[in-house]
PDB file of C-alpha atoms in Angstrom:
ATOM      1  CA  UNK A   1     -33.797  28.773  11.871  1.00  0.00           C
ATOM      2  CA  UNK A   2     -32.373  32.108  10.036  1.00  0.00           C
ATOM      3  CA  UNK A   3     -29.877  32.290   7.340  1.00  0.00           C
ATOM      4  CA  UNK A   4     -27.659  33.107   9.938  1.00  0.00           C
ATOM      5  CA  UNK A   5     -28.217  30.796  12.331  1.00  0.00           C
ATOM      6  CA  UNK A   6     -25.609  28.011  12.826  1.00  0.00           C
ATOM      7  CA  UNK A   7     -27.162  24.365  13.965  1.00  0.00           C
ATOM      8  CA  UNK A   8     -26.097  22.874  17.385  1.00  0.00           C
ATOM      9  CA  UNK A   9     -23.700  20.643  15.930  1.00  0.00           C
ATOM     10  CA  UNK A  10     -21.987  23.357  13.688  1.00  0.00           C
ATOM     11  CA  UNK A  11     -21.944  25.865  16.441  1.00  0.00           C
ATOM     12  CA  UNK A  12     -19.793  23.171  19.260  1.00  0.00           C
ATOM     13  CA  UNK A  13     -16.918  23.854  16.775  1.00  0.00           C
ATOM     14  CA  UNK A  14     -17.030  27.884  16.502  1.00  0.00           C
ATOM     15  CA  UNK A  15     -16.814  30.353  19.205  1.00  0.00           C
ATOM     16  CA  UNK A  16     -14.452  29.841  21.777  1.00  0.00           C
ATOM     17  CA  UNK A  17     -14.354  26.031  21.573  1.00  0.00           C
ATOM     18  CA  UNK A  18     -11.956  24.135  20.330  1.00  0.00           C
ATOM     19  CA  UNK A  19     -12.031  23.420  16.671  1.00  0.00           C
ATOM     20  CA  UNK A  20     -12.959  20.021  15.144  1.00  0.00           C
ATOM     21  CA  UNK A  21      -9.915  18.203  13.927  1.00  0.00           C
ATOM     22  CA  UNK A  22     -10.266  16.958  10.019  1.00  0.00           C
ATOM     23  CA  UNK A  23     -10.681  12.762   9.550  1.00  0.00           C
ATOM     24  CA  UNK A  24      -8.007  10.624   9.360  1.00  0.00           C
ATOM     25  CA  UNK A  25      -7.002  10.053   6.024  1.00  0.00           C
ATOM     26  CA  UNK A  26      -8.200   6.539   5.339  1.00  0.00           C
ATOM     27  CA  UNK A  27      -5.988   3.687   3.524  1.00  0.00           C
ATOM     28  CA  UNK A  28      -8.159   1.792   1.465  1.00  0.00           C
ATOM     29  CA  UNK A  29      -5.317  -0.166   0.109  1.00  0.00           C
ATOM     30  CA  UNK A  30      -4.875  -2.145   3.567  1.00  0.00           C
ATOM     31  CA  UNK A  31      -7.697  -4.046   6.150  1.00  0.00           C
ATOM     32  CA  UNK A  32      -7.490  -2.481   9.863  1.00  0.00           C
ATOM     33  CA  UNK A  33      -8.403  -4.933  13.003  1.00  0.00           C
ATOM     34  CA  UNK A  34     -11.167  -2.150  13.892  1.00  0.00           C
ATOM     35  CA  UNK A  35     -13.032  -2.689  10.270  1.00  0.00           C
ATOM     36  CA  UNK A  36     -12.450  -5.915  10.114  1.00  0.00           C
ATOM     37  CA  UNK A  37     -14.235  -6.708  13.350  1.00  0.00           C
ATOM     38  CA  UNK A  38     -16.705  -3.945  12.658  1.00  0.00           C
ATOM     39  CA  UNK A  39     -17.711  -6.008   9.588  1.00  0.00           C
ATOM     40  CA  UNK A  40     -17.968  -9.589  11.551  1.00  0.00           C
ATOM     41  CA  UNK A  41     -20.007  -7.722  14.496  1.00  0.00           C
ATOM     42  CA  UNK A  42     -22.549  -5.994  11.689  1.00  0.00           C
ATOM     43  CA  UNK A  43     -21.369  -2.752  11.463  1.00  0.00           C
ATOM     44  CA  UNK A  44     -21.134  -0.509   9.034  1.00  0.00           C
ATOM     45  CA  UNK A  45     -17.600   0.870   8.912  1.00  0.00           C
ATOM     46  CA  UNK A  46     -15.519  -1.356   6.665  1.00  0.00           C
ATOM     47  CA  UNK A  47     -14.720  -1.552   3.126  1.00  0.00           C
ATOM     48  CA  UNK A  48     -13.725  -4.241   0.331  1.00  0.00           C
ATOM     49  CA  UNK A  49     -10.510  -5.055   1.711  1.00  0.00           C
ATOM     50  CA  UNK A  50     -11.599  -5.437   5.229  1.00  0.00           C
ATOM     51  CA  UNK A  51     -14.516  -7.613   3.622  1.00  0.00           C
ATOM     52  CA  UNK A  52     -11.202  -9.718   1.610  1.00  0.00           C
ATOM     53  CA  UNK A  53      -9.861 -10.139   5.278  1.00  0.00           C
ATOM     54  CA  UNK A  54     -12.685 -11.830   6.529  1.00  0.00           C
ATOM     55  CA  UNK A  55     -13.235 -13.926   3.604  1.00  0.00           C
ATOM     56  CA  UNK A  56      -9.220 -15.168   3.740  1.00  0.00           C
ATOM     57  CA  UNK A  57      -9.903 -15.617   7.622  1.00  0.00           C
ATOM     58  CA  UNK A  58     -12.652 -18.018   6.761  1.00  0.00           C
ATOM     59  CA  UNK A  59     -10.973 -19.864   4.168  1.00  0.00           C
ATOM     60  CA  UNK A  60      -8.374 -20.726   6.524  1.00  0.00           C
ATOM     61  CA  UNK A  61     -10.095 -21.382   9.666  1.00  0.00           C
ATOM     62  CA  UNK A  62     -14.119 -21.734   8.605  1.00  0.00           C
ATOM     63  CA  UNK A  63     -16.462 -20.388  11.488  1.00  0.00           C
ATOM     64  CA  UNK A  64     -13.869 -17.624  11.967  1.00  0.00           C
ATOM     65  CA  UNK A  65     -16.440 -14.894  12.972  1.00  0.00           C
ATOM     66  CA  UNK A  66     -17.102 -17.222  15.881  1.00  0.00           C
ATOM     67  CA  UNK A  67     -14.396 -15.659  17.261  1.00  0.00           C
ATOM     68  CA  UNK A  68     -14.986 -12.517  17.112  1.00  0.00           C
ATOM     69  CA  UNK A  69     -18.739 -13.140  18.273  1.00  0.00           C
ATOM     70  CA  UNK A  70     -16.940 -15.334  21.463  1.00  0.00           C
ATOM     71  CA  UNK A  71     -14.687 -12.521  22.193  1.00  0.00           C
ATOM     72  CA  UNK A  72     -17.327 -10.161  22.194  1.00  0.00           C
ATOM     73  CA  UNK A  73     -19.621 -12.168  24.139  1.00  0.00           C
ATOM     74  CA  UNK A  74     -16.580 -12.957  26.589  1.00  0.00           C
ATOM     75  CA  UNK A  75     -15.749  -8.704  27.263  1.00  0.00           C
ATOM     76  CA  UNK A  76     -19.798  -7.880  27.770  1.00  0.00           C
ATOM     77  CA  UNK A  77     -19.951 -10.955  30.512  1.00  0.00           C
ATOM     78  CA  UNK A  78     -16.946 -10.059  32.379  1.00  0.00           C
ATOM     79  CA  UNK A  79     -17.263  -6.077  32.625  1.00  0.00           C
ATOM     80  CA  UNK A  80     -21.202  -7.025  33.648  1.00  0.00           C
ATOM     81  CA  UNK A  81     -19.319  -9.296  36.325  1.00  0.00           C
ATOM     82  CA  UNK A  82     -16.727  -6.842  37.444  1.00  0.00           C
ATOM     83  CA  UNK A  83     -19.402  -3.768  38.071  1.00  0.00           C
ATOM     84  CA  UNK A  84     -22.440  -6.203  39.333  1.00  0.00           C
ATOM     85  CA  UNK A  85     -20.298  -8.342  41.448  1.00  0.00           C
ATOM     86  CA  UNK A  86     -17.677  -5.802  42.856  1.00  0.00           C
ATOM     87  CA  UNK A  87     -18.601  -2.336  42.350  1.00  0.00           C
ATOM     88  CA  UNK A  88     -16.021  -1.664  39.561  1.00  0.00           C
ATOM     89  CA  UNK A  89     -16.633   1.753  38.339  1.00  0.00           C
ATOM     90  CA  UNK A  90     -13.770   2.528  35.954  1.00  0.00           C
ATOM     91  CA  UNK A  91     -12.540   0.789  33.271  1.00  0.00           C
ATOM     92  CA  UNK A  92      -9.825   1.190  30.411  1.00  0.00           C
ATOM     93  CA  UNK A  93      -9.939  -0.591  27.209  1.00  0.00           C
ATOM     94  CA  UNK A  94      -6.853  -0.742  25.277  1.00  0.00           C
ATOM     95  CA  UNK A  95      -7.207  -2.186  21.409  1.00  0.00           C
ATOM     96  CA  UNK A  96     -10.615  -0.556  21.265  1.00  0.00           C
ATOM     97  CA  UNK A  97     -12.611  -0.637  18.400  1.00  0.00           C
ATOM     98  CA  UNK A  98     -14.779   1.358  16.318  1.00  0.00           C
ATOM     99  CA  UNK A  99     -18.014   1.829  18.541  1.00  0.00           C
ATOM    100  CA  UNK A 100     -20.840  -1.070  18.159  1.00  0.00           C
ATOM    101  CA  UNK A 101     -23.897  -1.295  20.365  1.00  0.00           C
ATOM    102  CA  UNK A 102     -23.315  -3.198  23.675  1.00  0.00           C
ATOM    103  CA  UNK A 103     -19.570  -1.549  24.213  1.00  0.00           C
ATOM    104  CA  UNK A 104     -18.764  -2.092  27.712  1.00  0.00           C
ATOM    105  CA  UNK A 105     -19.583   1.643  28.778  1.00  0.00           C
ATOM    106  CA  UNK A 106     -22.937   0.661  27.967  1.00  0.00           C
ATOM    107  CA  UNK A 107     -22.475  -2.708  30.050  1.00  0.00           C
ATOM    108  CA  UNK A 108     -20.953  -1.382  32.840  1.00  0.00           C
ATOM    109  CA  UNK A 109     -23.957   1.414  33.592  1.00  0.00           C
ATOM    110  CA  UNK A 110     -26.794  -1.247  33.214  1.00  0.00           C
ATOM    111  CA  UNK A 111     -25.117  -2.092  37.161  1.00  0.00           C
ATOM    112  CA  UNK A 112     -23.279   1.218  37.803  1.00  0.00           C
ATOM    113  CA  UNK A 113     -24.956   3.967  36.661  1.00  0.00           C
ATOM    114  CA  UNK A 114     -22.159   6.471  36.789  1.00  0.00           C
ATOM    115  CA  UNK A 115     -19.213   3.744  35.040  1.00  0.00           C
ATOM    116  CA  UNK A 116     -16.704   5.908  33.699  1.00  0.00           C
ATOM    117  CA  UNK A 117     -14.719   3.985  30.728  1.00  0.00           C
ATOM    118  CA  UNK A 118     -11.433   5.167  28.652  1.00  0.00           C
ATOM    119  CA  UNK A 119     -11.210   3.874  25.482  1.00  0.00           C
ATOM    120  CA  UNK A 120      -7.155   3.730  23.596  1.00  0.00           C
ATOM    121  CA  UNK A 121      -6.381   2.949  20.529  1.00  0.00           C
ATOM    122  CA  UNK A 122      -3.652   3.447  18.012  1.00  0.00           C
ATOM    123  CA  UNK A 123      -5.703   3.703  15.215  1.00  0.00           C
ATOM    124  CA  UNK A 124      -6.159   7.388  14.205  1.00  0.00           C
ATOM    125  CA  UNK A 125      -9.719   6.591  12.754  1.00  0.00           C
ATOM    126  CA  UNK A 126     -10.755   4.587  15.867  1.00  0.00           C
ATOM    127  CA  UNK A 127      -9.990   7.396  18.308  1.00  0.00           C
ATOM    128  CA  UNK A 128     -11.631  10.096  15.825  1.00  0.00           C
ATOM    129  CA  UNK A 129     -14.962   7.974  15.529  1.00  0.00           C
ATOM    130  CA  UNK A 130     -14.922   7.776  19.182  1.00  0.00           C
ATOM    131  CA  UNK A 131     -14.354  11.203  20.291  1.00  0.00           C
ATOM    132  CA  UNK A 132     -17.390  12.126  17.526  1.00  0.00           C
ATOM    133  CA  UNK A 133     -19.624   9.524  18.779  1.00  0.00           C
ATOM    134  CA  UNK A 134     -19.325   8.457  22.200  1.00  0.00           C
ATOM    135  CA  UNK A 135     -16.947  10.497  24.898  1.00  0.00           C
ATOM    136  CA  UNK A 136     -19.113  13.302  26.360  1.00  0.00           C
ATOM    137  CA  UNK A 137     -15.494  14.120  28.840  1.00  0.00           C
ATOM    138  CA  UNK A 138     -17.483  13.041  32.157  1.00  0.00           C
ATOM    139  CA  UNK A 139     -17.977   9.350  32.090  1.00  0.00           C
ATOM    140  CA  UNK A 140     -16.388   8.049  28.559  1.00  0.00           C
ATOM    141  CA  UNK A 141     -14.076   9.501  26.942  1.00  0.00           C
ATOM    142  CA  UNK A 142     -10.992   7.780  24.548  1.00  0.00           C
ATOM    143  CA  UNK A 143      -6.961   8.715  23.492  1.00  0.00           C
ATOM    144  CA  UNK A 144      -4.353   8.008  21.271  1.00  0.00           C
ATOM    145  CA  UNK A 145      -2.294   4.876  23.112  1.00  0.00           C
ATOM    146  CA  UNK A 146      -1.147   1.084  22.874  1.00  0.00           C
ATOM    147  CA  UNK A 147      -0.417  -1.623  24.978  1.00  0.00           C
ATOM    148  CA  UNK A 148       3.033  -1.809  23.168  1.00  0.00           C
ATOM    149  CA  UNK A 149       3.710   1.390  24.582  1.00  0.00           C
ATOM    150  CA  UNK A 150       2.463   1.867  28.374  1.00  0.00           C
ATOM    151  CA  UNK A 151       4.743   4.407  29.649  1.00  0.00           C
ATOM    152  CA  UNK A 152       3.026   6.751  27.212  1.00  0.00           C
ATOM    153  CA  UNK A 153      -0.335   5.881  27.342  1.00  0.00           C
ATOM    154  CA  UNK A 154       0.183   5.907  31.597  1.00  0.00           C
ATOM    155  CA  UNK A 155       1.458   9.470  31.475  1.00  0.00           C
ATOM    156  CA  UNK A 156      -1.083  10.581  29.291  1.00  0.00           C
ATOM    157  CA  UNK A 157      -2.681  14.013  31.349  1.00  0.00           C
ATOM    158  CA  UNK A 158      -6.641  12.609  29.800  1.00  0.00           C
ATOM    159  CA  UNK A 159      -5.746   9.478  31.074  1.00  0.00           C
ATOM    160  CA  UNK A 160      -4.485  10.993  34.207  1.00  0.00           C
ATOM    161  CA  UNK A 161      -7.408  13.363  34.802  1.00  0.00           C
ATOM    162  CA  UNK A 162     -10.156  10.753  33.583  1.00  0.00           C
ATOM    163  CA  UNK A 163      -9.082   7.942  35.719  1.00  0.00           C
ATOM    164  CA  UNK A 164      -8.561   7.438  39.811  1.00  0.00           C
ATOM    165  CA  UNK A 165      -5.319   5.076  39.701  1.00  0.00           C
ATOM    166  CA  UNK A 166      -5.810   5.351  43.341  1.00  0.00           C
ATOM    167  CA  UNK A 167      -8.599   3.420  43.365  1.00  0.00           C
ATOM    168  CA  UNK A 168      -9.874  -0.223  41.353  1.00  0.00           C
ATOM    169  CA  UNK A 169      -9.573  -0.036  37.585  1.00  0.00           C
ATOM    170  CA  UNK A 170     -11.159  -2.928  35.238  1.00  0.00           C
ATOM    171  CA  UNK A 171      -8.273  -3.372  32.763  1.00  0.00           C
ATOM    172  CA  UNK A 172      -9.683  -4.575  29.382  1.00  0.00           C
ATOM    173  CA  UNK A 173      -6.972  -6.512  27.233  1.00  0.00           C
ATOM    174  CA  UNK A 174      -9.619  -8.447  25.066  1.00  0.00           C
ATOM    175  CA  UNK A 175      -7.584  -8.966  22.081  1.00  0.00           C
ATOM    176  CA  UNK A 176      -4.832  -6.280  22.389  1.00  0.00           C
ATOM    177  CA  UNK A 177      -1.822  -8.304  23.067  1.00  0.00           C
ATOM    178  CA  UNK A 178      -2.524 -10.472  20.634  1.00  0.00           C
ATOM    179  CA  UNK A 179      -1.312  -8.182  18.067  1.00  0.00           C
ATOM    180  CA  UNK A 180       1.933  -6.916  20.049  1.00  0.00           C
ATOM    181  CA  UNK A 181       4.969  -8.367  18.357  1.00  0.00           C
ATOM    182  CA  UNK A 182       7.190 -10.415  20.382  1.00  0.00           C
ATOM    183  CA  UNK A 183       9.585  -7.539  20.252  1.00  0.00           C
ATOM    184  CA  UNK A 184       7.608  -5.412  21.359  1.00  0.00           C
ATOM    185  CA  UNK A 185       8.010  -7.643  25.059  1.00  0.00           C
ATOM    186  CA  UNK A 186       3.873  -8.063  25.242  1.00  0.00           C
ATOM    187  CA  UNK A 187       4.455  -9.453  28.676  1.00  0.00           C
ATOM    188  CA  UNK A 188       6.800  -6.387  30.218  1.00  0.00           C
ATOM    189  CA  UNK A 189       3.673  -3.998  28.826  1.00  0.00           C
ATOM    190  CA  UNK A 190       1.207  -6.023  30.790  1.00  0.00           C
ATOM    191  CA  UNK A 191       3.259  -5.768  34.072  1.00  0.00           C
ATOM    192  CA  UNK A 192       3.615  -2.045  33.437  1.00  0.00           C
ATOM    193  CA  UNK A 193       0.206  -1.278  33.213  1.00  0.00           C
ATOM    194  CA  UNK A 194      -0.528  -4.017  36.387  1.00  0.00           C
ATOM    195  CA  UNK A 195       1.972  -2.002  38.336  1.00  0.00           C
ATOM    196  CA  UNK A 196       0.148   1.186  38.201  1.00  0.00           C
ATOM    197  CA  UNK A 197      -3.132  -0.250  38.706  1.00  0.00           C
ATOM    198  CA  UNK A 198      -4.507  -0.156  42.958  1.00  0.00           C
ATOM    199  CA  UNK A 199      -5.432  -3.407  44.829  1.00  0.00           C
ATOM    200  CA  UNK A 200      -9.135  -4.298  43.933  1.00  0.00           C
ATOM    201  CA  UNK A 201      -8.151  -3.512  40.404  1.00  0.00           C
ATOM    202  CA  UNK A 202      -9.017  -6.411  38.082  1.00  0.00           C
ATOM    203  CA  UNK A 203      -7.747  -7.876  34.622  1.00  0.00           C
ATOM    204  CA  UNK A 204      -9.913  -9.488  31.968  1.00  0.00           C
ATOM    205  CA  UNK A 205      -7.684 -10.548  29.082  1.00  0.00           C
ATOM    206  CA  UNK A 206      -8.444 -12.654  26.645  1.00  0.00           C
ATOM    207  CA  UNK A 207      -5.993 -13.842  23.467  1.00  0.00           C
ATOM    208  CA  UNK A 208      -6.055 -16.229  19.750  1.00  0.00           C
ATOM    209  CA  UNK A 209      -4.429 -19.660  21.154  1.00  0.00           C
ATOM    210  CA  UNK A 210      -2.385 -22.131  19.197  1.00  0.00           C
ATOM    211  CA  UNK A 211      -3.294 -25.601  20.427  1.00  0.00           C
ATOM    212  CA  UNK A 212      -1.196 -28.494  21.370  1.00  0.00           C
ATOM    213  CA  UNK A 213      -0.636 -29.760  17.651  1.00  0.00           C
ATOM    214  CA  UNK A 214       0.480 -33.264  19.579  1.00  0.00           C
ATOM    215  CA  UNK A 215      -3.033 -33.260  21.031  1.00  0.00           C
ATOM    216  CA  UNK A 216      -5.492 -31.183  18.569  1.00  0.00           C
ATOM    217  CA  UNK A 217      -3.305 -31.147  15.361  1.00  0.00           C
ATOM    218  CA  UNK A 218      -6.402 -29.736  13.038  1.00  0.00           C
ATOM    219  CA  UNK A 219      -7.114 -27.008  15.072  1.00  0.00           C
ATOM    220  CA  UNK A 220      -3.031 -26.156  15.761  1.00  0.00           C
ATOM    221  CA  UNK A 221      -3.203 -26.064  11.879  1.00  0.00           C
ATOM    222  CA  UNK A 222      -6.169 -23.463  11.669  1.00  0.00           C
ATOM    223  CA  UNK A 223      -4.535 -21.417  14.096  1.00  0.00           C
ATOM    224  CA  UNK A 224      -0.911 -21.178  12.046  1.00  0.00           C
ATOM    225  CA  UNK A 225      -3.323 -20.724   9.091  1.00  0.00           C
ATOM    226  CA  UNK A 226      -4.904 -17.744  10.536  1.00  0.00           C
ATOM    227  CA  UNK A 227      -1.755 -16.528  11.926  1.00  0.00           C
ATOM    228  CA  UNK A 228      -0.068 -16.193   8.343  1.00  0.00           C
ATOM    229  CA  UNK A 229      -3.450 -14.858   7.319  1.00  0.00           C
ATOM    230  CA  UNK A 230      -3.172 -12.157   9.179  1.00  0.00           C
ATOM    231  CA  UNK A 231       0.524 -11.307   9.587  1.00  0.00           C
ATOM    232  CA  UNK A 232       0.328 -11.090   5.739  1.00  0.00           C
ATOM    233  CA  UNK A 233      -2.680  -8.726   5.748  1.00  0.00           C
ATOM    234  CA  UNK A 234      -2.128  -6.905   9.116  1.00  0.00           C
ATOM    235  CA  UNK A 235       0.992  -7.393   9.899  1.00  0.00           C
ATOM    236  CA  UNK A 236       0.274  -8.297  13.278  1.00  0.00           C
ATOM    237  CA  UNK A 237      -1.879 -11.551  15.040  1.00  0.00           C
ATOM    238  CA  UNK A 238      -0.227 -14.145  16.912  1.00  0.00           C
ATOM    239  CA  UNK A 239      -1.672 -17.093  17.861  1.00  0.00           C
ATOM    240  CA  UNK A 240       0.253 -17.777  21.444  1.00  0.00           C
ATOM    241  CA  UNK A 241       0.308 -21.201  23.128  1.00  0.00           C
ATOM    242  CA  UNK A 242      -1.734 -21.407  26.281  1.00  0.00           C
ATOM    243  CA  UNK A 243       1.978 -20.735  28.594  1.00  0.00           C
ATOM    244  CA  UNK A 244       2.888 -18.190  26.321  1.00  0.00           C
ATOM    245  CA  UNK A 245      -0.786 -16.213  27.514  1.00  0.00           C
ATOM    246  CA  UNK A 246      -0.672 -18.321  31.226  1.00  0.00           C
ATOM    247  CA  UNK A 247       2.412 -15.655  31.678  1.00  0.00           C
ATOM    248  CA  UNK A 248       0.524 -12.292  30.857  1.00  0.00           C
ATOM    249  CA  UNK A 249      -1.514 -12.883  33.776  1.00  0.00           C
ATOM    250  CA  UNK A 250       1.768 -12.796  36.425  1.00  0.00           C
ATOM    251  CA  UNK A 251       1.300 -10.957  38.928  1.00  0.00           C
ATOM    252  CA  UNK A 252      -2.231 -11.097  38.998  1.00  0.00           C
ATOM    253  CA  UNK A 253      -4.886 -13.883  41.405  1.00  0.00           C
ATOM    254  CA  UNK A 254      -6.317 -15.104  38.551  1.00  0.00           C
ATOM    255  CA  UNK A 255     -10.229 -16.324  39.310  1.00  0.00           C
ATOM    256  CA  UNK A 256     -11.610 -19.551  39.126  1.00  0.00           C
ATOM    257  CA  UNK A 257     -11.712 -21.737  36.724  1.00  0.00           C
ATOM    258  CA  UNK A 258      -8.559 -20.423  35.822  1.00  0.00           C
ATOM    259  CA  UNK A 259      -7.453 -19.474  31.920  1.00  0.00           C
ATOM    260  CA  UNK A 260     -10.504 -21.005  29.806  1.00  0.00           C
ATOM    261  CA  UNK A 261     -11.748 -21.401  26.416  1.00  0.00           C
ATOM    262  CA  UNK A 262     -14.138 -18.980  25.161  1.00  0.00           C
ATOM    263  CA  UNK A 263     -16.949 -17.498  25.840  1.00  0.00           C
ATOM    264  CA  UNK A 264     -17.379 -19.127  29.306  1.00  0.00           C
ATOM    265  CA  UNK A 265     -19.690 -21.739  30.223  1.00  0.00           C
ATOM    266  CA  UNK A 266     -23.468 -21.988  29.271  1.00  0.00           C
ATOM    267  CA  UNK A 267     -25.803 -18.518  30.616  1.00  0.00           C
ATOM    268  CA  UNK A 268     -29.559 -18.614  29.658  1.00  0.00           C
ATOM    269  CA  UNK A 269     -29.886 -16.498  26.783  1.00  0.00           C
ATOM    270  CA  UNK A 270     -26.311 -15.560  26.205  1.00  0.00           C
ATOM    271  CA  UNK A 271     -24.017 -16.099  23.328  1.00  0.00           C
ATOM    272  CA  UNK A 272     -22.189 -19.677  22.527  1.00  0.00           C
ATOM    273  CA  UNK A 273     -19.833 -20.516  20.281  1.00  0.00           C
ATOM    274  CA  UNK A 274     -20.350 -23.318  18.019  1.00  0.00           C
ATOM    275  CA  UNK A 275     -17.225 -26.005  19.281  1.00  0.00           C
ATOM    276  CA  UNK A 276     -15.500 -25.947  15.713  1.00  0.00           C
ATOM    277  CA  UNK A 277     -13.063 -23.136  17.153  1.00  0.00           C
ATOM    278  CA  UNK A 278     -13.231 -22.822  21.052  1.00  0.00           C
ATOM    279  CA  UNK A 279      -9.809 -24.304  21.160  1.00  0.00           C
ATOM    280  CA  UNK A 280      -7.905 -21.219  19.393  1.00  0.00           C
ATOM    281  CA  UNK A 281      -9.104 -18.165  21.982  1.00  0.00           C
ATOM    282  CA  UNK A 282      -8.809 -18.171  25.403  1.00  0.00           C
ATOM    283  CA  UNK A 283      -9.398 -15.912  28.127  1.00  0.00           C
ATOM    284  CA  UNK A 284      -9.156 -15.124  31.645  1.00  0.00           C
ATOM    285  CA  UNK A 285     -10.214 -12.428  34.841  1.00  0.00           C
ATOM    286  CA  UNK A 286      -7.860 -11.893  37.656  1.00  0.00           C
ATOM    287  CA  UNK A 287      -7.597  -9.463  39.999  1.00  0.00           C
ATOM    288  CA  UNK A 288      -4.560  -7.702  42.319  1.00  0.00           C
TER     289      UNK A 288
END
């Protein structure tokens, strides 16, 4: 290479293509969800106070990363379900996070080779790590949006040229509601984004539960221990009793066995959580 010569990846931003936006200023003074979870799944992208997060998570609910491992665990089975077991070839992820190895673009094409997955997220730095590392504009690709906020995300034109809302969508809500305020109506989001969705679409939702404290009082007190936890840090996780989450799925058939603990029953050679805290996330697939 000359003197002169740009490299490929200084070259995509010159010319007559668009320029590359600056980063995201990052607050180091606060924990995100995306770091935090980045940190519990091994990544890389987290820093001291997302590390103080996880550490104040554990204190008040040890095993807490079990969680986060279930969840995980829970999203990779069901999108391999939904594209093995009926052709699903489109997805959208709301709440995504910062990109980890076995995301479900990368699950969906081990069935369906040409999977095409949107990723949204209302974290600036999530949605600029994505567009760097992952969307190539044909089959993955991510914008700015929240589940608090459908109509927007819905009338997004990327959105709109990305995805067929005629046909079956896989909507992922693995974790996203539980950080929409009850003000912010959780449930009238989730039947804005179901009404826009074709027949054959399918939901997998999962959501932090707050046991019966009549019949599993120890584990009703983790969960309003984690809850202050992280309204104090985040300033949003709500632990939801099982009705509360029962209702996001109206509207929907929701599949046998119904709303269950996570990660699902035993697979060969998949992930289980250890029982200490199966009782304070739950989760669910339905379809319309």
């Amino acid at each position: 290479m000359s003197r002169f010569t740009s490299p490929d990846f200084l070259k995509a931003t010159g010319g007559n293509r668009a320029r590359a936006e600056p980063p995201p200023l990052v607050d180091l003074s606060r924990p995100t969800l995306a770091r935090l979870t980045s940190f519990q799944l091994g990544g890389k992208d987290h820093f001291d106070v997302d590390r103080d997060l996880a550490l104040r998570a554990d204190r008040a609910a040890h095993g807490f990363k079990d969680l986060v491992e279930g969840e995980r665990a829970f999203l990779q089975r069901a999108v391999r379900h939904l594209a093995r077991e009926h052709g699903i070839d489109q997805f959208l992820q709301l709440g995504a996070g910062l990109p980890t190895p076995g995301d479900p673009h990368q699950i969906a094409r081990e069935h369906v080779p040409g999977a095409r997955v949107l990723y949204a997220s209302d974290d600036p730095a999530v949605v600029a790590h994505n567009r760097a590392m992952l969307t190539d504009g044909r089959t993955t690709t991510v914008v700015h949006g929240s589940p608090a906020r459908p109509d927007g995300l819905l009338g997004d034109p990327e959105l709109r040229r990305f995805l067929d809302l005629e046909r079956p969508v896989g909507l992922l809500l693995v974790g996203a509601l539980a950080h929409v305020h009850d003000s912010e109506e959780p449930a009238r989001c989730t039947a804005a984004l179901r009404e826009a969705l074709a027949p054959g679409s399918h939901l997998v939702l999962s959501h932090f539960c707050r046991p019966d404290p009549g019949s599993h009082p120890r584990d009703a007190l983790r969960a309003q221990q984690l809850e202050r936890t992280f309204l104090d840090q985040l300033g949003t996780g709500r632990w939801r009793t099982r009705s509360e989450i029962e209702g996001f799925f109206d509207g929907w058939r929701l599949s046998e066995p119904g709303l269950i603990d996570v990660p699902p029953p035993p697979v060969h050679g998949s992930y289980q959580m250890p029982a200490r805290n199966r009782r304070l996330l739950v989760g669910g697939v339905a379809s319309l």
